[in-house]
CSV table of C-alpha atoms and ligand atoms in Angstrom, one decimal:
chain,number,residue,atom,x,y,z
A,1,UNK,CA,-7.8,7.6,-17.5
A,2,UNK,CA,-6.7,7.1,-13.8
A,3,UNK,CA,-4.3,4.9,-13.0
A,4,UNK,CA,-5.0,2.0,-10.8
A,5,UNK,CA,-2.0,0.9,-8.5
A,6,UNK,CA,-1.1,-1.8,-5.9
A,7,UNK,CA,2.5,-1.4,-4.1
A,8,UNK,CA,3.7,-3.3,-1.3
A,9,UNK,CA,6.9,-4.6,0.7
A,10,UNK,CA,6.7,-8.2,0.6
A,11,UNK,CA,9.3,-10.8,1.9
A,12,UNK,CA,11.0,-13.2,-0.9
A,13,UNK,CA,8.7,-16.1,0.2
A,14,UNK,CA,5.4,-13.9,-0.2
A,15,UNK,CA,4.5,-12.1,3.3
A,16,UNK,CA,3.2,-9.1,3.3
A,17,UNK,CA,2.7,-8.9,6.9
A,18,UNK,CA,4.1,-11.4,10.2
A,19,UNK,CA,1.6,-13.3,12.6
A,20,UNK,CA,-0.2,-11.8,15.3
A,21,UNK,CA,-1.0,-8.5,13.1
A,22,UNK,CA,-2.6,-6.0,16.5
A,23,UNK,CA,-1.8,-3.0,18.3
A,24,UNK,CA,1.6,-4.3,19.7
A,25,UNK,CA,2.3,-5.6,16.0
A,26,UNK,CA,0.8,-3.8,13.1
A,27,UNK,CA,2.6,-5.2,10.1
A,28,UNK,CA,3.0,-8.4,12.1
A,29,UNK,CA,5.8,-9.9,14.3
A,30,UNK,CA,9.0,-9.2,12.8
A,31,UNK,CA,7.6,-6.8,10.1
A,32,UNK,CA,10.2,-4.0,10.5
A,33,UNK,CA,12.2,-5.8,8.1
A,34,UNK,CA,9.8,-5.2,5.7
A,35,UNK,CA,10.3,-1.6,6.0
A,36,UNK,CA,13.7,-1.2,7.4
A,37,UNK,CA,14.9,-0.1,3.5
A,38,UNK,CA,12.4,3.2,3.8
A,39,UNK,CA,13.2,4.4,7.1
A,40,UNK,CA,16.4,6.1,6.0
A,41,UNK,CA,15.4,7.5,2.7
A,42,UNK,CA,15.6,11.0,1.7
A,43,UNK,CA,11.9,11.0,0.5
A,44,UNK,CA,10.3,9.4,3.3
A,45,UNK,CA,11.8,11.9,5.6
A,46,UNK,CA,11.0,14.5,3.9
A,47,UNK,CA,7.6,13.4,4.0
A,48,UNK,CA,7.7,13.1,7.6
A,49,UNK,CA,9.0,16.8,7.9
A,50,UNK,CA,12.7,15.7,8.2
A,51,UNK,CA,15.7,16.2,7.0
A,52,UNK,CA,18.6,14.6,5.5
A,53,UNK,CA,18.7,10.5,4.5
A,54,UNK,CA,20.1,8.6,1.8
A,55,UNK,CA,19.1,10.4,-1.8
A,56,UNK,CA,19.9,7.0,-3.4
A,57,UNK,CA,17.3,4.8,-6.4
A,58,UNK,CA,15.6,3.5,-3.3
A,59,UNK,CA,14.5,7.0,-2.5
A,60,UNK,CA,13.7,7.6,-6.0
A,61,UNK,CA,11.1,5.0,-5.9
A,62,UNK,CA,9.9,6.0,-3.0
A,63,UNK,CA,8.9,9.9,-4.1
A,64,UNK,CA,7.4,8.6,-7.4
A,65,UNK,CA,4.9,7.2,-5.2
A,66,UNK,CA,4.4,9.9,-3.3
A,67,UNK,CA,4.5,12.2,-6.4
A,68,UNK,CA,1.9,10.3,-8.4
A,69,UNK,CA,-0.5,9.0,-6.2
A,70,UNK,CA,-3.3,11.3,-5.5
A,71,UNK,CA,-5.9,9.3,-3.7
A,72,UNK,CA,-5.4,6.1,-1.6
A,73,UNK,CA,-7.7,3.0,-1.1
A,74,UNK,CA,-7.2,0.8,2.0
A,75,UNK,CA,-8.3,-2.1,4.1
A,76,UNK,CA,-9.9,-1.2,7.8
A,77,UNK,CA,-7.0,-3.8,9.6
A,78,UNK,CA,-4.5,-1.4,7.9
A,79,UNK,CA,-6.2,1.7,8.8
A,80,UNK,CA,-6.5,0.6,12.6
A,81,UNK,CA,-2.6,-0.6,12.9
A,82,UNK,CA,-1.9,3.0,10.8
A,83,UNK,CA,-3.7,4.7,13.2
A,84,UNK,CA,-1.5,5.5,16.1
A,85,UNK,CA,1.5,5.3,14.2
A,86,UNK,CA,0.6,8.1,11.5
A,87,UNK,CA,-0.2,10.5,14.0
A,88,UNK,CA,-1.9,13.9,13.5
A,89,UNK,CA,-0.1,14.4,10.4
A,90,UNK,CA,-0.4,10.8,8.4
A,91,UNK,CA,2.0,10.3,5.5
A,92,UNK,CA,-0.9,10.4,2.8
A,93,UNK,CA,-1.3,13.7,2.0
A,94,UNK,CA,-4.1,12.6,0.4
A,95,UNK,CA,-7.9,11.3,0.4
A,96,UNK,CA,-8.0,8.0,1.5
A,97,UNK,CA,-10.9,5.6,1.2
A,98,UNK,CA,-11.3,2.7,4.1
A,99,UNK,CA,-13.3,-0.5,3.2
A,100,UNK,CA,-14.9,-1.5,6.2
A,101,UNK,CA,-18.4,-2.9,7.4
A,102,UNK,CA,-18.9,-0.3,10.5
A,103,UNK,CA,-19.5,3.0,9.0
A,104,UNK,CA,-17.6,6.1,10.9
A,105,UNK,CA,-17.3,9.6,10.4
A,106,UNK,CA,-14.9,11.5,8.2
A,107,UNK,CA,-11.6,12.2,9.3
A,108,UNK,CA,-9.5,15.2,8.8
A,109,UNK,CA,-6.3,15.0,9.3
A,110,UNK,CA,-3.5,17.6,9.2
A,111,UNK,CA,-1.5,18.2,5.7
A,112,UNK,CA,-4.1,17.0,3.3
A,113,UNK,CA,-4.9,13.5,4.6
A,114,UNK,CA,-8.7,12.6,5.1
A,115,UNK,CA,-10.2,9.6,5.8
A,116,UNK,CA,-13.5,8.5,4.2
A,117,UNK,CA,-15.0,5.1,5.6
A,118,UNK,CA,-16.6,2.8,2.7
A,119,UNK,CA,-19.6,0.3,3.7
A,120,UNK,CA,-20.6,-0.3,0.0
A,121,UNK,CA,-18.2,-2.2,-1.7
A,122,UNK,CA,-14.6,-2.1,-3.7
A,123,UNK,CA,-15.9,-0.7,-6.7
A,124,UNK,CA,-17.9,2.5,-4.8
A,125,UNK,CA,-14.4,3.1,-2.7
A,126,UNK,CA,-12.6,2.7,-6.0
A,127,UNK,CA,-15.2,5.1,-8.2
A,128,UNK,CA,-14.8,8.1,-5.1
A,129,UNK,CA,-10.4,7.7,-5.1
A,130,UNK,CA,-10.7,8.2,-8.9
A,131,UNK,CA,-13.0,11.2,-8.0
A,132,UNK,CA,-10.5,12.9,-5.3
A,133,UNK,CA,-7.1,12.0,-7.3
A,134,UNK,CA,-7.0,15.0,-9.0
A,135,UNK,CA,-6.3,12.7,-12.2
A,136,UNK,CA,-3.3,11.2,-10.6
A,137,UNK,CA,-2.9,7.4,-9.6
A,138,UNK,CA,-5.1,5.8,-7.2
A,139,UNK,CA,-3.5,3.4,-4.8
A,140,UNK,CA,-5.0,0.2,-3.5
A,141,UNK,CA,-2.1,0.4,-0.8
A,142,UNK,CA,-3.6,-2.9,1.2
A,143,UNK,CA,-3.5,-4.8,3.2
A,144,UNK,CA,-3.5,-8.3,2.0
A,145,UNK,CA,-7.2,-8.8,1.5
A,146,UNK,CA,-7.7,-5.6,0.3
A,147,UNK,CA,-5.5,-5.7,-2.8
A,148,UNK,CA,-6.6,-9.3,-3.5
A,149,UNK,CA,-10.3,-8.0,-3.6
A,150,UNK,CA,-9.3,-5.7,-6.2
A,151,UNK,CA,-6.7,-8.3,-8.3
A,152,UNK,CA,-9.3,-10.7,-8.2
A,153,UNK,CA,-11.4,-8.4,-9.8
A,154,UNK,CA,-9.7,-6.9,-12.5
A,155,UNK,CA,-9.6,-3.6,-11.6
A,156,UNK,CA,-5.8,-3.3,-11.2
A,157,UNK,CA,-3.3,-2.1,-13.8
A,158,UNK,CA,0.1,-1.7,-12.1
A,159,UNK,CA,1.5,-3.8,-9.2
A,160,UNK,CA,4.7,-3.0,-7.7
A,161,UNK,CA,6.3,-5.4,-5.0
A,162,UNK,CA,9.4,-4.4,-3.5
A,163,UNK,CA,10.7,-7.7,-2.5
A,164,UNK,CA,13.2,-7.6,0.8
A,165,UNK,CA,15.7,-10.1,1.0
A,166,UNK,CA,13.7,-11.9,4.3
A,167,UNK,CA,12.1,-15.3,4.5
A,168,UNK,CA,9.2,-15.1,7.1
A,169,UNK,CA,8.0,-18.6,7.0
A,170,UNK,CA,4.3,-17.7,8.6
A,171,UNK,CA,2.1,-14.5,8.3
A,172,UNK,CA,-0.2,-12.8,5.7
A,173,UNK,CA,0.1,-13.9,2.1
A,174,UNK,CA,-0.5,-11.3,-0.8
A,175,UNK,CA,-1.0,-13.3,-3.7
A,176,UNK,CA,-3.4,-15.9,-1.9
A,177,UNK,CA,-7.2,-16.0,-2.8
A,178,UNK,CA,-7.3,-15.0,-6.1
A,179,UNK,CA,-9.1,-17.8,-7.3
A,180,UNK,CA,-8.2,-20.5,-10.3
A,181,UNK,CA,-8.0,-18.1,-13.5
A,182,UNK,CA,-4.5,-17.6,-14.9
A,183,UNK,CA,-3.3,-14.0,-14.9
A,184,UNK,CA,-0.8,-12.7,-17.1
A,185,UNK,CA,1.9,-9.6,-16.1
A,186,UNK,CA,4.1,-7.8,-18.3
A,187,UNK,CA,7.5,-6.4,-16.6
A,188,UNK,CA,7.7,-3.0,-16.6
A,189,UNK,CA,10.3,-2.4,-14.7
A,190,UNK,CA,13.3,-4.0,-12.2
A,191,UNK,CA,15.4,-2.1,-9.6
A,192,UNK,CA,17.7,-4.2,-7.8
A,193,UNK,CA,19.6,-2.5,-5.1
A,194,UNK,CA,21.4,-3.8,-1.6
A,195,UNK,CA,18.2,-3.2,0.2
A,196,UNK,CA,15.1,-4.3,-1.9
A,197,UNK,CA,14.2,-5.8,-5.2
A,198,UNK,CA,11.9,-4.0,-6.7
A,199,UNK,CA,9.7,-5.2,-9.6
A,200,UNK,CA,7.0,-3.3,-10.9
A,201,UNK,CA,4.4,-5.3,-13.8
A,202,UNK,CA,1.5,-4.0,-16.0
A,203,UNK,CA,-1.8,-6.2,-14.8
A,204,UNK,CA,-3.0,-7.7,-18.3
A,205,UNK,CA,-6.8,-7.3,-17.9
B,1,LIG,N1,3.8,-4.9,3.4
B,1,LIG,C1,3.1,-3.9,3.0
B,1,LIG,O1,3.6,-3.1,2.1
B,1,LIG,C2,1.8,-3.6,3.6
B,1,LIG,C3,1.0,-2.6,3.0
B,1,LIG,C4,-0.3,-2.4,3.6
B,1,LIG,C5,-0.7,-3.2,4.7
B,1,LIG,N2,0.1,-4.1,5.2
B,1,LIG,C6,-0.3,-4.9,6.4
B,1,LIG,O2,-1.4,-5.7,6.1
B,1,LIG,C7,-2.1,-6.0,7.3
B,1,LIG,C8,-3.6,-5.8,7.1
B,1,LIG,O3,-4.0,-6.6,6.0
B,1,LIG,P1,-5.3,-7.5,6.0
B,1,LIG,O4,-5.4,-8.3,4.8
B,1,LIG,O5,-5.4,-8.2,7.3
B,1,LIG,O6,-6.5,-6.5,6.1
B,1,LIG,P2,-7.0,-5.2,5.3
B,1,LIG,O7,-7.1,-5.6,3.8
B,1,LIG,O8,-6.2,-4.0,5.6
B,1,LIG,O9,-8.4,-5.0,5.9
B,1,LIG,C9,-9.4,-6.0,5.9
B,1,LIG,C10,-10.7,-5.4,6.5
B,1,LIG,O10,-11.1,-4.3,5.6
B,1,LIG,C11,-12.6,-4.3,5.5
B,1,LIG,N3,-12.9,-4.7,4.1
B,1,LIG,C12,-12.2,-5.3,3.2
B,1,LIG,N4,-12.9,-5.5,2.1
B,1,LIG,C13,-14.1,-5.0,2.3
B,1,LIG,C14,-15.3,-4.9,1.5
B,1,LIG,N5,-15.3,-5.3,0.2
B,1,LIG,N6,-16.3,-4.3,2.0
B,1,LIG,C15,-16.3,-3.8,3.3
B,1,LIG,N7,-15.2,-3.9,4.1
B,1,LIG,C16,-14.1,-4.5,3.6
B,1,LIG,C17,-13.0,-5.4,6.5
B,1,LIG,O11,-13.1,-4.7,7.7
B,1,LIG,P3,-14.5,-4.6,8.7
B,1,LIG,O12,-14.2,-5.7,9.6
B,1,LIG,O13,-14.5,-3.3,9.3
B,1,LIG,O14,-15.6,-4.8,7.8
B,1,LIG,C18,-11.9,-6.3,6.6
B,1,LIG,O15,-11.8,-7.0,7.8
B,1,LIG,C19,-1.5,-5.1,8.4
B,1,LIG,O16,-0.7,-5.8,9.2
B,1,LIG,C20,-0.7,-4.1,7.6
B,1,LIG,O17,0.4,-3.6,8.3
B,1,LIG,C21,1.4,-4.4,4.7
């Protein structure tokens, strides 16, 4: 069965992304801090065709994703901020299904990513990922709204949150929205290094 899986950077008082998400921003004002503990990692350079970085657990954590995931489902907001950053050659290397209400061609990128734009709903974005994973994990890799759509409904089993040691004060929320019923987690696993906190739970169903 095809794992189902949610991983995000989020700031210790729950931000997932600053104010004023747009072209100029796209995480947000003052987002980099979000991300400043993948920049210099061994496995994200790699990924971007580089060399050298810091081979260190942060790294680790880093490749598992990009060694287990086979299929990626994401919100349009994050697809249009992605857009220009990516490039020709997005980080993916994978399909990748966009929720969105304005339907758009295919895209093909170079090495392996594609982008397939989703006009019917979570469940039919969720049901073609499981399709294209190659029986690897499907990630629900945001943004905000995106993985609450899919919390809300049950639908996923792990949640990672690398928590960075940054209090935003205003922005976008991950854990907003998903209405009054209790949920319950089980700790699977804690990684606490210099740079990020990272907790990954089981999503009790
Ligand atoms: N911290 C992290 O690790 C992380 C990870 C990912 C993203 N982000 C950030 O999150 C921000 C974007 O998050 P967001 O919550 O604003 O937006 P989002 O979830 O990326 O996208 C929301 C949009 O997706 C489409 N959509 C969502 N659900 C849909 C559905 N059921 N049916 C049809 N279309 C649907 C709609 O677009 P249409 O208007 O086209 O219908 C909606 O406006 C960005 O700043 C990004 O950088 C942060």
């Amino acid at each position: 069965m095809t794992t189902v899986t949610a991983d995000l950077a989020m700031s210790l008082d729950g931000f997932v992304a600053g104010t004023d998400i747009g072209p100029d921003h796209p995480g947000g004002k003052g987002a980099d801090a979000l991300f400043q503990w993948i920049h210099n990692l061994a496995s994200w350079r790699e990924r971007q065709g580089m060399t050298g970085g810091e081979d260190n657990v942060d790294s680790e954590i880093m490749r598992e994703w990009f060694d287990s995931t086979g299929a990626v489902v994401m919100g349009r907001t994050m697809y249009d901020t992605g857009e220009v950053p990516w490039g020709d050659e997005p980080p993916f290397r994978a399909p990748v299904f966009v929720l969105t209400h304005r339907p758009r061609r295919t895209l093909v990128k170079q090495g392996g990513t594609t982008f397939t734009f989703v006009t019917d709903g979570i469940h039919s974005a969720l049901e073609q990922a499981k399709a294209a994973s190659g029986g690897r994990n499907v990630d629900i890799a945001g943004g905000a709204r995106t993985v609450q759509q899919y919390l809300r409904a049950g639908l996923i089993d792990e949640l990672q949150l690398h928590v960075v040691p940054v209090l935003f004060g205003a922005g976008l929320r991950l854990l907003d929205n998903l209405g009054a019923e209790q949920r319950r987690l089980e700790v699977i696993r804690v990684v606490d290094t210099p740079l990020a906190t990272h907790l990954k739970y089981r999503v009790h169903k």
